[in-house]
mmCIF file with all atom_site columns, C-alpha atoms in Angstrom:
data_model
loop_
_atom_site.group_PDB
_atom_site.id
_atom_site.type_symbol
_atom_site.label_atom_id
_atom_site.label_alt_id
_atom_site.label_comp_id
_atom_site.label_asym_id
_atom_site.label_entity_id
_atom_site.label_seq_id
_atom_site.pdbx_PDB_ins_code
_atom_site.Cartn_x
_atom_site.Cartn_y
_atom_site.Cartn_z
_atom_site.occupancy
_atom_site.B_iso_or_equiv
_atom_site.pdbx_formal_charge
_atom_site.auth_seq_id
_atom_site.auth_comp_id
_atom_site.auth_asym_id
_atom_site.auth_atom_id
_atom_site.pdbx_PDB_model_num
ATOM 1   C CA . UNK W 1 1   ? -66.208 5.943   -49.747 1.00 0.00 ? 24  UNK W CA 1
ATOM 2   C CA . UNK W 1 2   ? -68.374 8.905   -48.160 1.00 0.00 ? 25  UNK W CA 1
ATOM 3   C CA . UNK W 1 3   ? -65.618 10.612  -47.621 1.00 0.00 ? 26  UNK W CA 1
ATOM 4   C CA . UNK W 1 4   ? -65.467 14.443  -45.995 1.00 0.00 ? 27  UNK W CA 1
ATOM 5   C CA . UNK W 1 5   ? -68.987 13.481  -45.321 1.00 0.00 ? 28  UNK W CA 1
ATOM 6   C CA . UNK W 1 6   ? -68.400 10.511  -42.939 1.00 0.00 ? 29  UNK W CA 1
ATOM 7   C CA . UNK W 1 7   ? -64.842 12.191  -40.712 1.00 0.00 ? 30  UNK W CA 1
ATOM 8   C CA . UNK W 1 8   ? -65.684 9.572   -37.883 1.00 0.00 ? 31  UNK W CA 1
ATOM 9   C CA . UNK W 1 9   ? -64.246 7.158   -40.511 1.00 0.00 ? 32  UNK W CA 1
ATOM 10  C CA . UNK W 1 10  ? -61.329 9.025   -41.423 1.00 0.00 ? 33  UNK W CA 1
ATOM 11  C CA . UNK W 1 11  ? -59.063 6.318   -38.719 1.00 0.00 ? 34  UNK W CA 1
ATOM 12  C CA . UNK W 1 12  ? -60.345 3.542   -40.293 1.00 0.00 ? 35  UNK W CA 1
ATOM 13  C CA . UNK W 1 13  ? -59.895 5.314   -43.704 1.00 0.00 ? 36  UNK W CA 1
ATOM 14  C CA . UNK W 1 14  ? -56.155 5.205   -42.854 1.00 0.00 ? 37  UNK W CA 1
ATOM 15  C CA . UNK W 1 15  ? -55.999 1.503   -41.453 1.00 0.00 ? 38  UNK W CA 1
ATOM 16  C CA . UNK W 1 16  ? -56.898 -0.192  -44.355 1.00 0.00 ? 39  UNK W CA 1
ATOM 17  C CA . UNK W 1 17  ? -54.590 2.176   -46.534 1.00 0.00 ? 40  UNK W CA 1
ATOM 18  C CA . UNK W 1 18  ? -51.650 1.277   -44.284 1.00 0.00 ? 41  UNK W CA 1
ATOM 19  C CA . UNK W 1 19  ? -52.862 -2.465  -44.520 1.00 0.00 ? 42  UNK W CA 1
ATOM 20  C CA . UNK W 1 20  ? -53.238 -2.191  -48.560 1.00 0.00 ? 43  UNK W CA 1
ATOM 21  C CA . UNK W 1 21  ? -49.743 -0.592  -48.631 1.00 0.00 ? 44  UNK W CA 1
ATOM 22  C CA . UNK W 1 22  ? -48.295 -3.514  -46.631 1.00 0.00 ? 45  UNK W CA 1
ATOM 23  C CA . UNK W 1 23  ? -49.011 -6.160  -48.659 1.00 0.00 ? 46  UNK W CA 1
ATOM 24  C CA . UNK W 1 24  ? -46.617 -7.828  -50.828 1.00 0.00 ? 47  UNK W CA 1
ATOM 25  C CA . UNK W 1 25  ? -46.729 -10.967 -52.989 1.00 0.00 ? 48  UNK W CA 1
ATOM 26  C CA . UNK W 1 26  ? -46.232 -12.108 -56.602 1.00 0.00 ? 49  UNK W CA 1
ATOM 27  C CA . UNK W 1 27  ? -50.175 -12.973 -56.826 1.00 0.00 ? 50  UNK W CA 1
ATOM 28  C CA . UNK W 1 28  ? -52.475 -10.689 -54.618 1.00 0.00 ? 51  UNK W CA 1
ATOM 29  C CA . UNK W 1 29  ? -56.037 -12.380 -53.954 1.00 0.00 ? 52  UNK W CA 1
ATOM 30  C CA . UNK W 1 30  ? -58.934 -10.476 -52.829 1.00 0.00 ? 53  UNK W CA 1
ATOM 31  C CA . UNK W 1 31  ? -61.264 -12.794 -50.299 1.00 0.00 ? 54  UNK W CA 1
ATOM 32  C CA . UNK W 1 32  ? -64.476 -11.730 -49.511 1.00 0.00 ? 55  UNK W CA 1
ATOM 33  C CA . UNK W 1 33  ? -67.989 -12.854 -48.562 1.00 0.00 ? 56  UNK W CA 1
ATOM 34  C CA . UNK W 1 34  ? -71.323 -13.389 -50.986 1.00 0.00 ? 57  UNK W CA 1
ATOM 35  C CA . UNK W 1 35  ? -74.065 -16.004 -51.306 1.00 0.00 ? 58  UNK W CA 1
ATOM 36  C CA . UNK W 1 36  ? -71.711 -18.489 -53.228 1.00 0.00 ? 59  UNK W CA 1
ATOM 37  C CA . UNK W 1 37  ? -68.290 -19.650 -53.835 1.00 0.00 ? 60  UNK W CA 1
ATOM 38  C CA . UNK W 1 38  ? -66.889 -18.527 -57.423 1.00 0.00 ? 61  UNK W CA 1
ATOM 39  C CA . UNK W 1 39  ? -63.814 -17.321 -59.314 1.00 0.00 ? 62  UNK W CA 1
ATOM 40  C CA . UNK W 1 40  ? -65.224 -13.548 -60.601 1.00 0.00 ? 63  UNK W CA 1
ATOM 41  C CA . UNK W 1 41  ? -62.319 -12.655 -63.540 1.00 0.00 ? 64  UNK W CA 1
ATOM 42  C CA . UNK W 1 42  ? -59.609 -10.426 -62.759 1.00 0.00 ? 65  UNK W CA 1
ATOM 43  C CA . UNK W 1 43  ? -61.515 -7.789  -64.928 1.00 0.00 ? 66  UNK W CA 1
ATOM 44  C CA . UNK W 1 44  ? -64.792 -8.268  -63.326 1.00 0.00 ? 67  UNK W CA 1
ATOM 45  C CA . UNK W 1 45  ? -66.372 -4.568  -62.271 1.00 0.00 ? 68  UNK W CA 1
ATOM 46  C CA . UNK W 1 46  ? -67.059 -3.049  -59.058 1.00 0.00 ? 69  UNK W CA 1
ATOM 47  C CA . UNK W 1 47  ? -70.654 -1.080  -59.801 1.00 0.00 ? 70  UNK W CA 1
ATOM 48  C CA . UNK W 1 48  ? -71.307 0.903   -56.525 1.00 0.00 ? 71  UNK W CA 1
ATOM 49  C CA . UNK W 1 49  ? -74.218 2.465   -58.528 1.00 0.00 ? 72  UNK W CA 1
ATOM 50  C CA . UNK W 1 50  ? -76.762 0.463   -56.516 1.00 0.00 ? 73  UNK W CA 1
ATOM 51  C CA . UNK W 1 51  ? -75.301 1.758   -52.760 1.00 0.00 ? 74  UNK W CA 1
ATOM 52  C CA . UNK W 1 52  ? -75.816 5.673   -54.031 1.00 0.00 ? 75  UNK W CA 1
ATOM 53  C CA . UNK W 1 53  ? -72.828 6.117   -55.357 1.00 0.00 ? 76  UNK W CA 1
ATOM 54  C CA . UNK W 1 54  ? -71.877 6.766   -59.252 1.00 0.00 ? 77  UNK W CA 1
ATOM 55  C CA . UNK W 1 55  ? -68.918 4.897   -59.765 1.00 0.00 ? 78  UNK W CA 1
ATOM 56  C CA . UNK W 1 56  ? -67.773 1.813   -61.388 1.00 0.00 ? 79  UNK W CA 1
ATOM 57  C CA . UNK W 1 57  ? -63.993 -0.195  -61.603 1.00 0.00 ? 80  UNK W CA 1
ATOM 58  C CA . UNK W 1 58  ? -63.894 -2.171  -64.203 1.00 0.00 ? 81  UNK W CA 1
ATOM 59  C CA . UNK W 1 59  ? -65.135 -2.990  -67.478 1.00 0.00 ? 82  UNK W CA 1
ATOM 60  C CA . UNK W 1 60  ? -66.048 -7.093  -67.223 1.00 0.00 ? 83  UNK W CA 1
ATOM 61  C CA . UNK W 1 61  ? -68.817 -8.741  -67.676 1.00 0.00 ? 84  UNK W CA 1
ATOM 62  C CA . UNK W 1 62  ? -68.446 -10.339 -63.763 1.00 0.00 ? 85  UNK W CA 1
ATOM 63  C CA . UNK W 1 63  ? -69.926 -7.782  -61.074 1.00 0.00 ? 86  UNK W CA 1
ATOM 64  C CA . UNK W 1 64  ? -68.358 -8.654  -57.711 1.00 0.00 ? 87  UNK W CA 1
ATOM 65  C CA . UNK W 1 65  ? -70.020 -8.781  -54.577 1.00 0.00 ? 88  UNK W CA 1
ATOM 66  C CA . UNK W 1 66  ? -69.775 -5.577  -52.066 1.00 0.00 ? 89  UNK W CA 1
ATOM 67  C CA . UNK W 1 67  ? -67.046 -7.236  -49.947 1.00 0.00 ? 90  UNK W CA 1
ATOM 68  C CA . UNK W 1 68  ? -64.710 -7.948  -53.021 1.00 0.00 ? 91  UNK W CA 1
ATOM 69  C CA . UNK W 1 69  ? -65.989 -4.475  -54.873 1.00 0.00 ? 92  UNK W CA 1
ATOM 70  C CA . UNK W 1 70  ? -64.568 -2.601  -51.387 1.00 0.00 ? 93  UNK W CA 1
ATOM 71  C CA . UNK W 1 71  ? -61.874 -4.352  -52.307 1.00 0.00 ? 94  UNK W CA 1
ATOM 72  C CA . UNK W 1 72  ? -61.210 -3.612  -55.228 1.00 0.00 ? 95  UNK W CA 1
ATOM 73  C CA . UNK W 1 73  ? -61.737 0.461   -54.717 1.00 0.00 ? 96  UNK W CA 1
ATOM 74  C CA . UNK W 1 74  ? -59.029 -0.050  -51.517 1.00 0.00 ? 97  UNK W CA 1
ATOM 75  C CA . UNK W 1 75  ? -56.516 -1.309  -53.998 1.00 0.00 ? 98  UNK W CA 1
ATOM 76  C CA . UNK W 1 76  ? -57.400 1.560   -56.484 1.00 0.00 ? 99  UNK W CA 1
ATOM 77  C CA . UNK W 1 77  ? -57.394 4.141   -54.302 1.00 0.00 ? 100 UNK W CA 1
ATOM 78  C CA . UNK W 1 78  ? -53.528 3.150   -53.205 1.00 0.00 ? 101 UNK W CA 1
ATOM 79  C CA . UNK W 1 79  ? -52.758 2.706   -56.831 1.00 0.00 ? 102 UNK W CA 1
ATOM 80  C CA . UNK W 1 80  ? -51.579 -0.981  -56.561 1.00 0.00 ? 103 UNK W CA 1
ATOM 81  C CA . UNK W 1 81  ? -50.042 -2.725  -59.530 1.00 0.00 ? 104 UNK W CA 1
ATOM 82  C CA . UNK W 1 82  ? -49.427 -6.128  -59.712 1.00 0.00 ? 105 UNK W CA 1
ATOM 83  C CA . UNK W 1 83  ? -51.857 -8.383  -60.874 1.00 0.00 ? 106 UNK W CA 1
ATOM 84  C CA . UNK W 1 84  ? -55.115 -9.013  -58.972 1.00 0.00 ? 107 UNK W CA 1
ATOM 85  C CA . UNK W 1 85  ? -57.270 -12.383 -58.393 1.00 0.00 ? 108 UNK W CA 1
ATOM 86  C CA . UNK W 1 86  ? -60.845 -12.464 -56.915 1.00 0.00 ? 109 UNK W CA 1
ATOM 87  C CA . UNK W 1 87  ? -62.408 -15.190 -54.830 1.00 0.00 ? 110 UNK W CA 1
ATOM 88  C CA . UNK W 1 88  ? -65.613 -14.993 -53.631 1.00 0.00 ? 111 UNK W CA 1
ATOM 89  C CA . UNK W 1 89  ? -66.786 -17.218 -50.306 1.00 0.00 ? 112 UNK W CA 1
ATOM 90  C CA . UNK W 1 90  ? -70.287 -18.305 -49.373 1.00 0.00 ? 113 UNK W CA 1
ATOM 91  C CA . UNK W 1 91  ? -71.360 -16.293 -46.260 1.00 0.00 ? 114 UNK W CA 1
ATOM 92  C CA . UNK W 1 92  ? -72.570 -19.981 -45.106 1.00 0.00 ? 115 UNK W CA 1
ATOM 93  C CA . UNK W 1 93  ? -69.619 -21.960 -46.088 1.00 0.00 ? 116 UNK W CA 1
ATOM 94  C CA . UNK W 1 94  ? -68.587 -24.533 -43.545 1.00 0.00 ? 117 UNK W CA 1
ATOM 95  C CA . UNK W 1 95  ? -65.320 -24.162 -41.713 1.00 0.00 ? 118 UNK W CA 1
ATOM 96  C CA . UNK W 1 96  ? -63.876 -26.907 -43.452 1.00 0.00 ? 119 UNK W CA 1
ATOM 97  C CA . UNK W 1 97  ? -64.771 -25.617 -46.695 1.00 0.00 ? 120 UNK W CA 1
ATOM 98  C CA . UNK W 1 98  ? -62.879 -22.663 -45.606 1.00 0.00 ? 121 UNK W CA 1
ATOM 99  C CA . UNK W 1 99  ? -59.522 -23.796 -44.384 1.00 0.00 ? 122 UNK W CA 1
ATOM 100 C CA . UNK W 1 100 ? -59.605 -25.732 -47.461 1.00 0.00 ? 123 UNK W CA 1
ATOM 101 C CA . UNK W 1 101 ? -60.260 -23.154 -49.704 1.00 0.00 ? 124 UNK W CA 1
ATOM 102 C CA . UNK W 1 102 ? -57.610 -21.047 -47.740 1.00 0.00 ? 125 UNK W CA 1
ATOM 103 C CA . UNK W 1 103 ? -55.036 -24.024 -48.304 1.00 0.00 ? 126 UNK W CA 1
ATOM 104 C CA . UNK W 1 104 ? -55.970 -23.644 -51.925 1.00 0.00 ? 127 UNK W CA 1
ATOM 105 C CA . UNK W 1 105 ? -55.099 -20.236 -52.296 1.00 0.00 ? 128 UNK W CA 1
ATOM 106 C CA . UNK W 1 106 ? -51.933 -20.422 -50.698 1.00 0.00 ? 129 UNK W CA 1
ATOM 107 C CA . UNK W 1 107 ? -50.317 -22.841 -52.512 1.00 0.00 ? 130 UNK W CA 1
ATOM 108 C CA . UNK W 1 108 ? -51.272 -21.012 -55.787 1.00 0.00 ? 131 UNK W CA 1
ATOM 109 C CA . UNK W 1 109 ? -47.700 -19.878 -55.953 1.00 0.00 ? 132 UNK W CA 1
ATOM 110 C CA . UNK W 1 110 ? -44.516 -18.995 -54.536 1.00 0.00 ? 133 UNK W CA 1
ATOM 111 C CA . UNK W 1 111 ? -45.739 -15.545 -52.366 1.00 0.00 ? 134 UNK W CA 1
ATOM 112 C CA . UNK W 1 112 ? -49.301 -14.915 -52.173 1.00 0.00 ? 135 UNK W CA 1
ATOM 113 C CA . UNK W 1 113 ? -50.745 -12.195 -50.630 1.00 0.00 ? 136 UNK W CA 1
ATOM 114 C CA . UNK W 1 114 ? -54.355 -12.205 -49.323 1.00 0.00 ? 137 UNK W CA 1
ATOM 115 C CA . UNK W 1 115 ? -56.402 -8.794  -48.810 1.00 0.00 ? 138 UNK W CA 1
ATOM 116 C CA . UNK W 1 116 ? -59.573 -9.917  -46.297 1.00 0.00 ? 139 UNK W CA 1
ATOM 117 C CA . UNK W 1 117 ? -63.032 -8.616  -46.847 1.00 0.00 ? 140 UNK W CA 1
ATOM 118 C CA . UNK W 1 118 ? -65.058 -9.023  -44.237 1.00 0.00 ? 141 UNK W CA 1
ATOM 119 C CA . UNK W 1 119 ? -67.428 -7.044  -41.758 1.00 0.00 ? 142 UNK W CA 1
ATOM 120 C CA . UNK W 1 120 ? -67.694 -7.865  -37.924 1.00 0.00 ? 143 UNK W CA 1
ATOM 121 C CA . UNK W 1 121 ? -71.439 -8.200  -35.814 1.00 0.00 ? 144 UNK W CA 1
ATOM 122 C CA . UNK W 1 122 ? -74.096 -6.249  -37.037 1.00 0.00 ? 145 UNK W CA 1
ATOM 123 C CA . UNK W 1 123 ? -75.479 -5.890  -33.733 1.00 0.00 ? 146 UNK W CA 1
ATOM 124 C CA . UNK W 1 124 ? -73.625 -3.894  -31.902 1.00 0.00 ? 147 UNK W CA 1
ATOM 125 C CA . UNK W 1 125 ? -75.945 -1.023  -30.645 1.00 0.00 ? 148 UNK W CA 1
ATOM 126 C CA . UNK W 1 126 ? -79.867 -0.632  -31.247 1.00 0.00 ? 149 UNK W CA 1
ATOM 127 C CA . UNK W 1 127 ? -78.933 1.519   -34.364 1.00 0.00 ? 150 UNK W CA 1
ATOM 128 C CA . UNK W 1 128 ? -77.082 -1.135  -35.681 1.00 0.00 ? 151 UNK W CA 1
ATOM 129 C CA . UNK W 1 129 ? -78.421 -3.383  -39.100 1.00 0.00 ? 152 UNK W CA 1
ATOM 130 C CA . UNK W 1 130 ? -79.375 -6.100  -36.246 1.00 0.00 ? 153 UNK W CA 1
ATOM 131 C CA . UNK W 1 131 ? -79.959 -4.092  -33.420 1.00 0.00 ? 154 UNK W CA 1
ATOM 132 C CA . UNK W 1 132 ? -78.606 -4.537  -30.138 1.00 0.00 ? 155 UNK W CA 1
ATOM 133 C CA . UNK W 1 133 ? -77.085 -8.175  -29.226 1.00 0.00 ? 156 UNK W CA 1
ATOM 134 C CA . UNK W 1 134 ? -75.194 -8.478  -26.228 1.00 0.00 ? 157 UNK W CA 1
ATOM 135 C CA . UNK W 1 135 ? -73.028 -11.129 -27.723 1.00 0.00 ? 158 UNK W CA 1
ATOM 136 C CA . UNK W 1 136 ? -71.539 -9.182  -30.404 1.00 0.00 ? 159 UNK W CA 1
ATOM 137 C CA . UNK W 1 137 ? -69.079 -6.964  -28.726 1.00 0.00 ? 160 UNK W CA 1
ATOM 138 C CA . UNK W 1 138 ? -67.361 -10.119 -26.774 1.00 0.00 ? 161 UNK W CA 1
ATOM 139 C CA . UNK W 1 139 ? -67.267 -11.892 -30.373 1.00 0.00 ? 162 UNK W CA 1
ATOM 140 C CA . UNK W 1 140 ? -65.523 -9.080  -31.957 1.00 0.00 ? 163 UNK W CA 1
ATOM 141 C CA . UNK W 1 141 ? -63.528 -8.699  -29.510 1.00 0.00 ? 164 UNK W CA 1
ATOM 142 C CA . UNK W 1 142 ? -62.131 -12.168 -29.851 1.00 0.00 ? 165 UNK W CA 1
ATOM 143 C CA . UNK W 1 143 ? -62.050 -11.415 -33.513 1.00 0.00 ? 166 UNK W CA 1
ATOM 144 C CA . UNK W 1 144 ? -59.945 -8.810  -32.598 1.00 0.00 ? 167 UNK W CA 1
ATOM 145 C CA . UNK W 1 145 ? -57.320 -10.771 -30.255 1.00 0.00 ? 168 UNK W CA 1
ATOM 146 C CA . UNK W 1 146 ? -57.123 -13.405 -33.095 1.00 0.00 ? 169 UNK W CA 1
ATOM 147 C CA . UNK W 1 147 ? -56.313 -10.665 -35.459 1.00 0.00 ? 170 UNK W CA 1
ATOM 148 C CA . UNK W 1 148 ? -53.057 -9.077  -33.522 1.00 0.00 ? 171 UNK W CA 1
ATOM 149 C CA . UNK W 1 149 ? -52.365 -6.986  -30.882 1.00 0.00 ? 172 UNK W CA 1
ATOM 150 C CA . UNK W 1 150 ? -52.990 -2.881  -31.143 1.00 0.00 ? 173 UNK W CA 1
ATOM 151 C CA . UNK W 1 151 ? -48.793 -2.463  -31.269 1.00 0.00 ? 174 UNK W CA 1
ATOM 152 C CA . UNK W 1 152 ? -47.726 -5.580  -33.851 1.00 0.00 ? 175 UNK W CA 1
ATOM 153 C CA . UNK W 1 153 ? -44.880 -8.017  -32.428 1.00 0.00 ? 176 UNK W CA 1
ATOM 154 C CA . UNK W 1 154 ? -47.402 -10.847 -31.676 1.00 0.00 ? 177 UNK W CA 1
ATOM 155 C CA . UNK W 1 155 ? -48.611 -13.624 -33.157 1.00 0.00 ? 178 UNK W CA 1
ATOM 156 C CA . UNK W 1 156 ? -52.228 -13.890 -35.099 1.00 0.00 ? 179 UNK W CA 1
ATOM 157 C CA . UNK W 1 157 ? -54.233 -16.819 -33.287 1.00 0.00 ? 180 UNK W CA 1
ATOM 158 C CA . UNK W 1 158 ? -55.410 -18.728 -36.481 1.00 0.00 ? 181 UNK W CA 1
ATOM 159 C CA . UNK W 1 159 ? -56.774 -21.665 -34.109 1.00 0.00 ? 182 UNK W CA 1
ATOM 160 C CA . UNK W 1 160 ? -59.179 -19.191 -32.992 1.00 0.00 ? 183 UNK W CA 1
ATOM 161 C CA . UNK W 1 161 ? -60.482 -17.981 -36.483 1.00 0.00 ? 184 UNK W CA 1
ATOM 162 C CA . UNK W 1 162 ? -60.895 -21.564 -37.672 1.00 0.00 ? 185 UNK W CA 1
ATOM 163 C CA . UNK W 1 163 ? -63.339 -22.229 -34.355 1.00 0.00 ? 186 UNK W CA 1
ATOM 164 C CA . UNK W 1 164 ? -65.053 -19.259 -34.918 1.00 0.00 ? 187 UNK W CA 1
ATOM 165 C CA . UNK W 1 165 ? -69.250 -20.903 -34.853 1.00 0.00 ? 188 UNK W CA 1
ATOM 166 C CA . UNK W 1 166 ? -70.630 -20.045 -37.969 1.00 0.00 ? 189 UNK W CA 1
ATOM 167 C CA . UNK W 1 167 ? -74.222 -20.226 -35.987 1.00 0.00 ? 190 UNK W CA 1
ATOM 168 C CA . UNK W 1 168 ? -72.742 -17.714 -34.254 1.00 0.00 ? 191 UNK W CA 1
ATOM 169 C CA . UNK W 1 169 ? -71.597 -15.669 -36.532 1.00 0.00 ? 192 UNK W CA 1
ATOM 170 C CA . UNK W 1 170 ? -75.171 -15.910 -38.407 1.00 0.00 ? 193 UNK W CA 1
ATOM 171 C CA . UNK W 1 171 ? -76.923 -14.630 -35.933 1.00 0.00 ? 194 UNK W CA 1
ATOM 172 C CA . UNK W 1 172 ? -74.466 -11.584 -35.369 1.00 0.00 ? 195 UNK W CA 1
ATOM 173 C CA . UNK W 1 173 ? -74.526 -10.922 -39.011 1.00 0.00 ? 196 UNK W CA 1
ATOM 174 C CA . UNK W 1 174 ? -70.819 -11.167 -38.891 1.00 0.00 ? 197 UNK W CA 1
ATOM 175 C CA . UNK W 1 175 ? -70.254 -11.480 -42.467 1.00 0.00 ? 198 UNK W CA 1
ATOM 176 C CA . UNK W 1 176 ? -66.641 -11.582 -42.615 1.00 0.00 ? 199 UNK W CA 1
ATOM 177 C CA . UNK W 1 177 ? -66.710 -15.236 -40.868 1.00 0.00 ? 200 UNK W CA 1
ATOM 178 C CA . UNK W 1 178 ? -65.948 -16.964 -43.604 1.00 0.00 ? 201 UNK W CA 1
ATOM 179 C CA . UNK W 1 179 ? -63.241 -14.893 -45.308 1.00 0.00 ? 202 UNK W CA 1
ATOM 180 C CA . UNK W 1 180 ? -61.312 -14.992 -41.820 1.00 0.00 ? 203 UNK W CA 1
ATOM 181 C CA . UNK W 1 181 ? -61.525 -18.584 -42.038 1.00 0.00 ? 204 UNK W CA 1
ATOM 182 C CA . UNK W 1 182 ? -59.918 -18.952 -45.593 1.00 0.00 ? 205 UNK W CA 1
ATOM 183 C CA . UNK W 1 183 ? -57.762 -16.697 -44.122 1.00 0.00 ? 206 UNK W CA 1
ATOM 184 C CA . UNK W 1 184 ? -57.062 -18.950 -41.279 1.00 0.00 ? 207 UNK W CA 1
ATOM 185 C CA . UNK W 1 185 ? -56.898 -21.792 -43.939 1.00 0.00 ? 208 UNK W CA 1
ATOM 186 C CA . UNK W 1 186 ? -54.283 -19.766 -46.198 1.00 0.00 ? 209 UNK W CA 1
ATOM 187 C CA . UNK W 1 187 ? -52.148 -18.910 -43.019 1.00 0.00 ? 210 UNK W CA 1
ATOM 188 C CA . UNK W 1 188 ? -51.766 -22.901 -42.290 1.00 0.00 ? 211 UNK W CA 1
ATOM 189 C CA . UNK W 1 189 ? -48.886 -23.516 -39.494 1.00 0.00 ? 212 UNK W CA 1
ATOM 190 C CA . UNK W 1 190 ? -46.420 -20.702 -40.944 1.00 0.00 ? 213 UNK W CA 1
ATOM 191 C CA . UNK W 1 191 ? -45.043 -18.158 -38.775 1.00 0.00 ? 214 UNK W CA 1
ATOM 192 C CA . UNK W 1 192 ? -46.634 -14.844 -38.829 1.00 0.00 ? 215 UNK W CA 1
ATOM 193 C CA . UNK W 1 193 ? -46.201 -11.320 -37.318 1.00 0.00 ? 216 UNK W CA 1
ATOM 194 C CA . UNK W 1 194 ? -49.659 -9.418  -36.766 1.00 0.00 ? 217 UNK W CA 1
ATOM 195 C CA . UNK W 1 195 ? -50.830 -6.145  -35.787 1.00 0.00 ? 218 UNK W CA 1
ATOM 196 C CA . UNK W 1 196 ? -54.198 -4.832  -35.617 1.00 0.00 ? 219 UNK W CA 1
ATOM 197 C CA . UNK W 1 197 ? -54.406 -1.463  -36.748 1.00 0.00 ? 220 UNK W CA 1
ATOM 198 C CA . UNK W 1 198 ? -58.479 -0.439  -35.944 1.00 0.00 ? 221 UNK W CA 1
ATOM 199 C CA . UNK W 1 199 ? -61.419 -2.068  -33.853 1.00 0.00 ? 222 UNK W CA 1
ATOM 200 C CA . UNK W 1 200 ? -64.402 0.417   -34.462 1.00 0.00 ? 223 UNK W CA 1
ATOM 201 C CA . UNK W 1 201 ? -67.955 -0.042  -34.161 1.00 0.00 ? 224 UNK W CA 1
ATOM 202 C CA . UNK W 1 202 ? -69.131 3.879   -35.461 1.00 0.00 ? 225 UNK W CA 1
ATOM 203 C CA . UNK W 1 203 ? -72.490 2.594   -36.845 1.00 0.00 ? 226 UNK W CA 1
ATOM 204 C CA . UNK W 1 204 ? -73.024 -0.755  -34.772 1.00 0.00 ? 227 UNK W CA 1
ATOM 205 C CA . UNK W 1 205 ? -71.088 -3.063  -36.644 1.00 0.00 ? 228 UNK W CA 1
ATOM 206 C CA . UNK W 1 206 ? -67.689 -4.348  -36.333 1.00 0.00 ? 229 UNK W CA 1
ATOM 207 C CA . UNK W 1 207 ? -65.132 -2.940  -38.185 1.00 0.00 ? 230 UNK W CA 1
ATOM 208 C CA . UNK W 1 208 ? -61.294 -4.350  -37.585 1.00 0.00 ? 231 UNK W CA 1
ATOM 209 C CA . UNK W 1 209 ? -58.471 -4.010  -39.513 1.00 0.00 ? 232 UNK W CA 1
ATOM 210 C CA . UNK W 1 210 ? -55.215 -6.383  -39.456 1.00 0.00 ? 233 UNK W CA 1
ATOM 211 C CA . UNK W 1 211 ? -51.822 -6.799  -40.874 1.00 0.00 ? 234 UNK W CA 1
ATOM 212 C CA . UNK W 1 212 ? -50.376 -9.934  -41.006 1.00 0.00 ? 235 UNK W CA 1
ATOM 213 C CA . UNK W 1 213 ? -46.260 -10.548 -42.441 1.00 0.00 ? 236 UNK W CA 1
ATOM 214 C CA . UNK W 1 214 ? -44.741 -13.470 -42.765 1.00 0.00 ? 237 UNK W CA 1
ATOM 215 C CA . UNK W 1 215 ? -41.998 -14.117 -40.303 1.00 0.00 ? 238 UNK W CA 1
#
C-alpha cells in the first residue's frame, strides 16, 4: 500500500496480484487473523485511517481486522467481482478449531475459493517487530515448503500446516498460523497443485505468497 515509496516490495506487490488473479470459485472467502472468531458482513469496511493512510473500502457498520482489510484492498485493487465472504480467526485458536473451521468453509458450496491472510515470524532480524529469533527463519522456511515449491507442479503439504505449534508460532509472532490452518482444514484430503510465488523477509518478518488449484 506504500507504493513508489516502498520499491523493495514491488515483487511481492506482483505475487499476491498473480495469486488474487488466480483464484476462482462461486463463493470467494477471505481468512485472516484477529483476537476472535466472527462472521464481519460482506459490506463490512476496511478503514486504513489508523496505519497512516486515508483510505477506507466499504461503507458497513463491521470494521475488519488488518489481515482481512489487506484483503479486501488486494481484491480491489485487481477489480474482482463475484461476491465476497469474510471470516475472521482467533490468532490463538487451537488447531482443531482450525481444521474445523476450514472444513466448514469448504463445504459452504459447490467451488469455494479461499484468499489467506496471514503474516510469517516477526523475528527475523534485530529490526524486526520481535527482534532477532533464530528460530524464525527455519519456521518460515517450513512454512514455505508446505506452501509449494518456487516453480508450481508439486503438491502443498497440508499435514505440515495442521502441525504447525501454535506455542511456536506465538512466540515468533507468526500471525498467519491460524489462517494456514483453516486453510489446511478447507484443503481436507483433495488433490491440489501449489506454487509459491514469494518468500521475503524485507523488514524482518515473513512474507510468503502461495497458489494453490485444485487438481
Amino acid at each position: 500500500m506504500a507504493g513508489a515509496a516502498a520499491g523493495e516490495l514491488d515483487g511481492l506487490r506482483d505475487a499476491c496480484d498473480e495469486a488474487v488473479r488466480r483464484l476462482d470459485g462461486d463463493v470467494l472467502v477471505v481468512v485472516g487473523g484477529d483476537e476472535r472468531t466472527w462472521r464481519p458482513d460482506a459490506d463490512a469496511a476496511a478503514d486504513f485511517r489508523p496505519y497512516g493512510l486515508d483510505l477506507t473500502l466499504g461503507s458497513g457498520r463491521d470494521r475488519l481486522p488488518l489481515s482481512l482489510a489487506i484483503g479486501c484492498w488486494l481484491l480491489r485493487r485487481a477489480e474482482h467481482t463475484p461476491p465476497v465472504q469474510y471470516q475472521a480467526v482467533a490468532f490463538d485458536a487451537s488447531p482443531r478449531e482450525c481444521l474445523a473451521l476450514g472444513e466448514r468453509l469448504a463445504g459452504a458450496a459447490e467451488r469455494v475459493a479461499l484468499l489467506v491472510m496471514g503474516d510469517g515470524a516477526a523475528c527475523r532480524d534485530v529490526k524486526a517487530p520481535g527482534y532477532l529469533d533464530e528460530r524464525a527463519e527455519p519456521f518460515d522456511e517450513a512454512v514455505a515448503r508446505a506452501l509449494g515449491a518456487p516453480h508450481g507442479g508439486g503438491r502443498p503439504d497440508v499435514a505440515a500446516l495442521a502441525a504447525l505449534d501454535p506455542s511456536l508460532a506465538a512466540e515468533l509472532r507468526a500471525a498467519g498460523r491460524a489462517a494456514w490452518q483453516v486453510l489446511a482444514g478447507a484443503a481436507g484430503t483433495a488433490p491440489f497443485t501449489a506454487e509459491l510465488l514469494a518468500h521475503e523477509a524485507p523488514y524482518g518478518v515473513g512474507y510468503l505468497v502461495a497458489s494453490w488449484t485444485r487438481s
